[in-house]
CSV table of C-alpha atoms in Angstrom, one decimal:
chain,number,residue,atom,x,y,z
A,1,MET,CA,-97.4,28.0,57.3
A,2,ALA,CA,-99.0,24.6,56.5
A,3,ALA,CA,-101.1,25.7,53.6
A,4,ALA,CA,-99.8,27.8,50.8
A,5,THR,CA,-101.2,31.2,50.3
A,6,VAL,CA,-102.8,31.6,46.9
A,7,LEU,CA,-103.0,35.2,45.6
A,8,ALA,CA,-106.5,35.2,44.1
A,9,VAL,CA,-107.9,38.6,43.6
A,10,ALA,CA,-111.6,39.0,44.6
A,11,GLY,CA,-111.9,35.2,44.8
A,12,VAL,CA,-112.1,35.1,41.0
A,13,PHE,CA,-110.3,32.2,39.4
A,14,ALA,CA,-109.7,32.7,35.7
A,15,ALA,CA,-107.5,31.4,33.0
A,16,VAL,CA,-105.2,32.8,30.5
A,17,SER,CA,-104.6,33.5,26.8
A,18,PRO,CA,-101.9,35.7,25.4
A,19,THR,CA,-103.0,39.2,24.7
A,20,ALA,CA,-102.1,39.0,21.1
A,21,GLU,CA,-104.6,36.3,20.5
A,22,ARG,CA,-107.4,38.4,22.1
A,23,GLY,CA,-106.7,41.7,20.4
A,24,THR,CA,-107.1,43.4,23.7
A,25,ASN,CA,-105.0,46.1,25.3
A,26,PRO,CA,-102.0,44.7,27.2
A,27,PRO,CA,-102.0,45.2,31.0
A,28,PRO,CA,-100.3,48.3,32.2
A,29,PRO,CA,-96.6,48.2,33.0
A,30,ALA,CA,-95.5,46.7,36.3
A,31,MET,CA,-96.5,49.2,38.9
A,32,GLY,CA,-94.0,49.8,41.7
A,33,ALA,CA,-91.3,47.8,39.9
A,34,SER,CA,-88.2,49.9,39.5
A,35,ALA,CA,-86.5,50.1,36.1
A,36,ALA,CA,-83.5,48.2,37.7
A,37,VAL,CA,-85.7,45.3,38.7
A,38,THR,CA,-87.4,45.2,35.2
A,39,ALA,CA,-84.0,45.5,33.4
A,40,ALA,CA,-82.6,42.6,35.5
A,41,VAL,CA,-85.3,40.1,34.4
A,42,GLU,CA,-83.7,37.3,32.4
A,43,VAL,CA,-86.8,35.2,31.8
A,44,ASP,CA,-90.1,36.7,30.5
A,45,CYS,CA,-92.9,34.2,31.1
A,46,GLY,CA,-95.5,36.3,29.3
A,47,SER,CA,-98.4,38.7,29.9
A,48,HIS,CA,-101.7,37.0,30.0
A,49,VAL,CA,-105.2,38.3,29.8
A,50,LEU,CA,-107.7,36.0,31.4
A,51,ARG,CA,-111.4,35.5,31.0
A,52,GLN,CA,-113.8,34.2,33.7
A,53,SER,CA,-113.1,30.6,34.6
A,54,GLU,CA,-109.9,30.4,32.6
A,55,ARG,CA,-106.6,29.5,34.2
A,56,LEU,CA,-102.9,30.2,33.5
A,57,PRO,CA,-101.4,27.8,31.0
A,58,ASP,CA,-99.2,25.2,32.4
A,59,THR,CA,-96.3,26.5,30.3
A,60,ALA,CA,-96.5,30.0,31.9
A,61,ILE,CA,-96.6,28.5,35.4
A,62,ALA,CA,-93.7,26.1,34.7
A,63,CYS,CA,-91.7,28.9,33.1
A,64,PHE,CA,-92.0,31.1,36.2
A,65,LEU,CA,-91.6,28.4,38.9
A,66,ASP,CA,-88.6,26.9,37.0
A,67,ALA,CA,-86.9,30.4,37.0
A,68,VAL,CA,-87.7,31.0,40.7
A,69,GLY,CA,-86.3,27.5,41.6
A,70,ALA,CA,-83.1,28.2,39.6
A,71,ARG,CA,-82.9,31.7,41.2
A,72,ARG,CA,-83.0,33.4,37.8
A,73,PRO,CA,-84.9,36.7,37.6
A,74,ALA,CA,-88.2,36.3,35.9
A,75,ARG,CA,-91.4,38.1,35.2
A,76,LEU,CA,-95.0,36.9,34.7
A,77,ALA,CA,-98.0,39.2,34.3
A,78,GLU,CA,-101.7,38.3,34.3
A,79,THR,CA,-104.9,40.2,34.2
A,80,ARG,CA,-108.0,38.6,35.8
A,81,PRO,CA,-111.5,39.9,35.8
A,82,THR,CA,-113.5,40.6,38.9
A,83,MET,CA,-117.0,39.0,39.0
A,84,GLU,CA,-118.2,42.3,37.4
A,85,GLY,CA,-115.6,42.1,34.7
A,86,ASP,CA,-113.2,44.8,35.9
A,87,PRO,CA,-109.5,44.0,35.2
A,88,ILE,CA,-107.1,43.3,38.1
A,89,HIS,CA,-103.5,43.3,37.0
A,90,THR,CA,-100.9,41.2,38.8
A,91,VAL,CA,-97.2,41.1,38.1
A,92,TYR,CA,-94.8,38.6,39.6
A,93,VAL,CA,-91.1,39.4,39.5
A,94,SER,CA,-88.6,37.0,41.0
A,95,GLY,CA,-85.1,37.9,42.1
A,96,ALA,CA,-81.9,36.0,42.3
A,97,ASP,CA,-82.5,35.5,46.0
A,98,GLY,CA,-85.6,33.3,45.2
A,99,ALA,CA,-88.1,36.0,46.6
A,100,VAL,CA,-91.0,37.1,44.5
A,101,GLN,CA,-92.4,40.6,44.4
A,102,VAL,CA,-96.1,40.5,43.7
A,103,THR,CA,-97.7,43.7,42.6
A,104,ILE,CA,-101.5,43.9,42.3
A,105,ASP,CA,-103.2,46.9,40.6
A,106,SER,CA,-106.9,47.1,41.4
A,107,ARG,CA,-107.4,50.7,40.3
A,108,GLN,CA,-109.9,49.7,37.6
A,109,ASP,CA,-112.1,47.7,40.1
A,110,ARG,CA,-115.3,49.8,40.3
A,111,PHE,CA,-116.6,48.0,43.4
A,112,GLY,CA,-113.3,47.4,45.2
A,113,VAL,CA,-110.6,49.5,46.7
A,114,PRO,CA,-108.6,51.3,43.9
A,115,ARG,CA,-105.0,50.8,44.8
A,116,ILE,CA,-101.7,49.2,44.0
A,117,THR,CA,-100.1,46.9,46.6
A,118,ARG,CA,-97.0,44.9,46.7
A,119,ARG,CA,-95.9,41.9,48.8
A,120,THR,CA,-92.7,39.9,49.0
A,121,CYS,CA,-93.3,36.2,48.9
A,122,THR,CA,-91.2,33.0,49.2
A,123,GLY,CA,-91.9,29.3,48.6
A,124,ALA,CA,-93.5,29.6,45.2
A,125,VAL,CA,-95.9,26.6,44.5
A,126,VAL,CA,-98.7,25.7,42.1
A,127,GLU,CA,-102.1,25.1,43.5
A,128,HIS,CA,-105.0,24.3,41.1
A,129,ARG,CA,-103.1,26.0,38.2
A,130,HIS,CA,-102.5,29.2,40.2
A,131,ILE,CA,-99.2,30.5,41.5
A,132,GLY,CA,-99.2,30.5,45.3
A,133,PHE,CA,-96.6,30.9,48.0
A,134,THR,CA,-95.9,29.3,51.4
A,135,GLN,CA,-95.2,32.8,52.9
A,136,CYS,CA,-95.9,36.4,52.0
A,137,SER,CA,-95.4,39.7,53.7
A,138,SER,CA,-98.4,41.9,54.4
A,139,PRO,CA,-99.5,44.0,51.4
A,140,GLU,CA,-97.9,47.5,51.3
A,141,PRO,CA,-98.8,50.4,49.1
A,142,ALA,CA,-96.6,50.4,45.9
């Protein structure tokens, strides 16, 4: 695939701040991720709550992409608002094989389809301060 796939929920691009700085509730736990996968994570790149027009900090992106490149299991979570402000939770979990499980929880999206989906992606890249991939499987229910 020539262009990398960027997983942007509802076309909303937002940025990030740590949850602790906002005083907001943290995103829900990784949906669809087994306890074995979560327990195997060596690198925690943070859980970030984003506002409209914000982007992930470079340090969070570098943390995750470095771990993927080194084939070290890692986790990165972000919550992005839809245009209406509904939270969409995305959790990236990389494995020792270099593949990334991307779980998207849109159950709180009042105007979208309330569901949890998962894809397996490879070729992690950064595009416009967003994590993207050169290839992803079709979304499946998680």
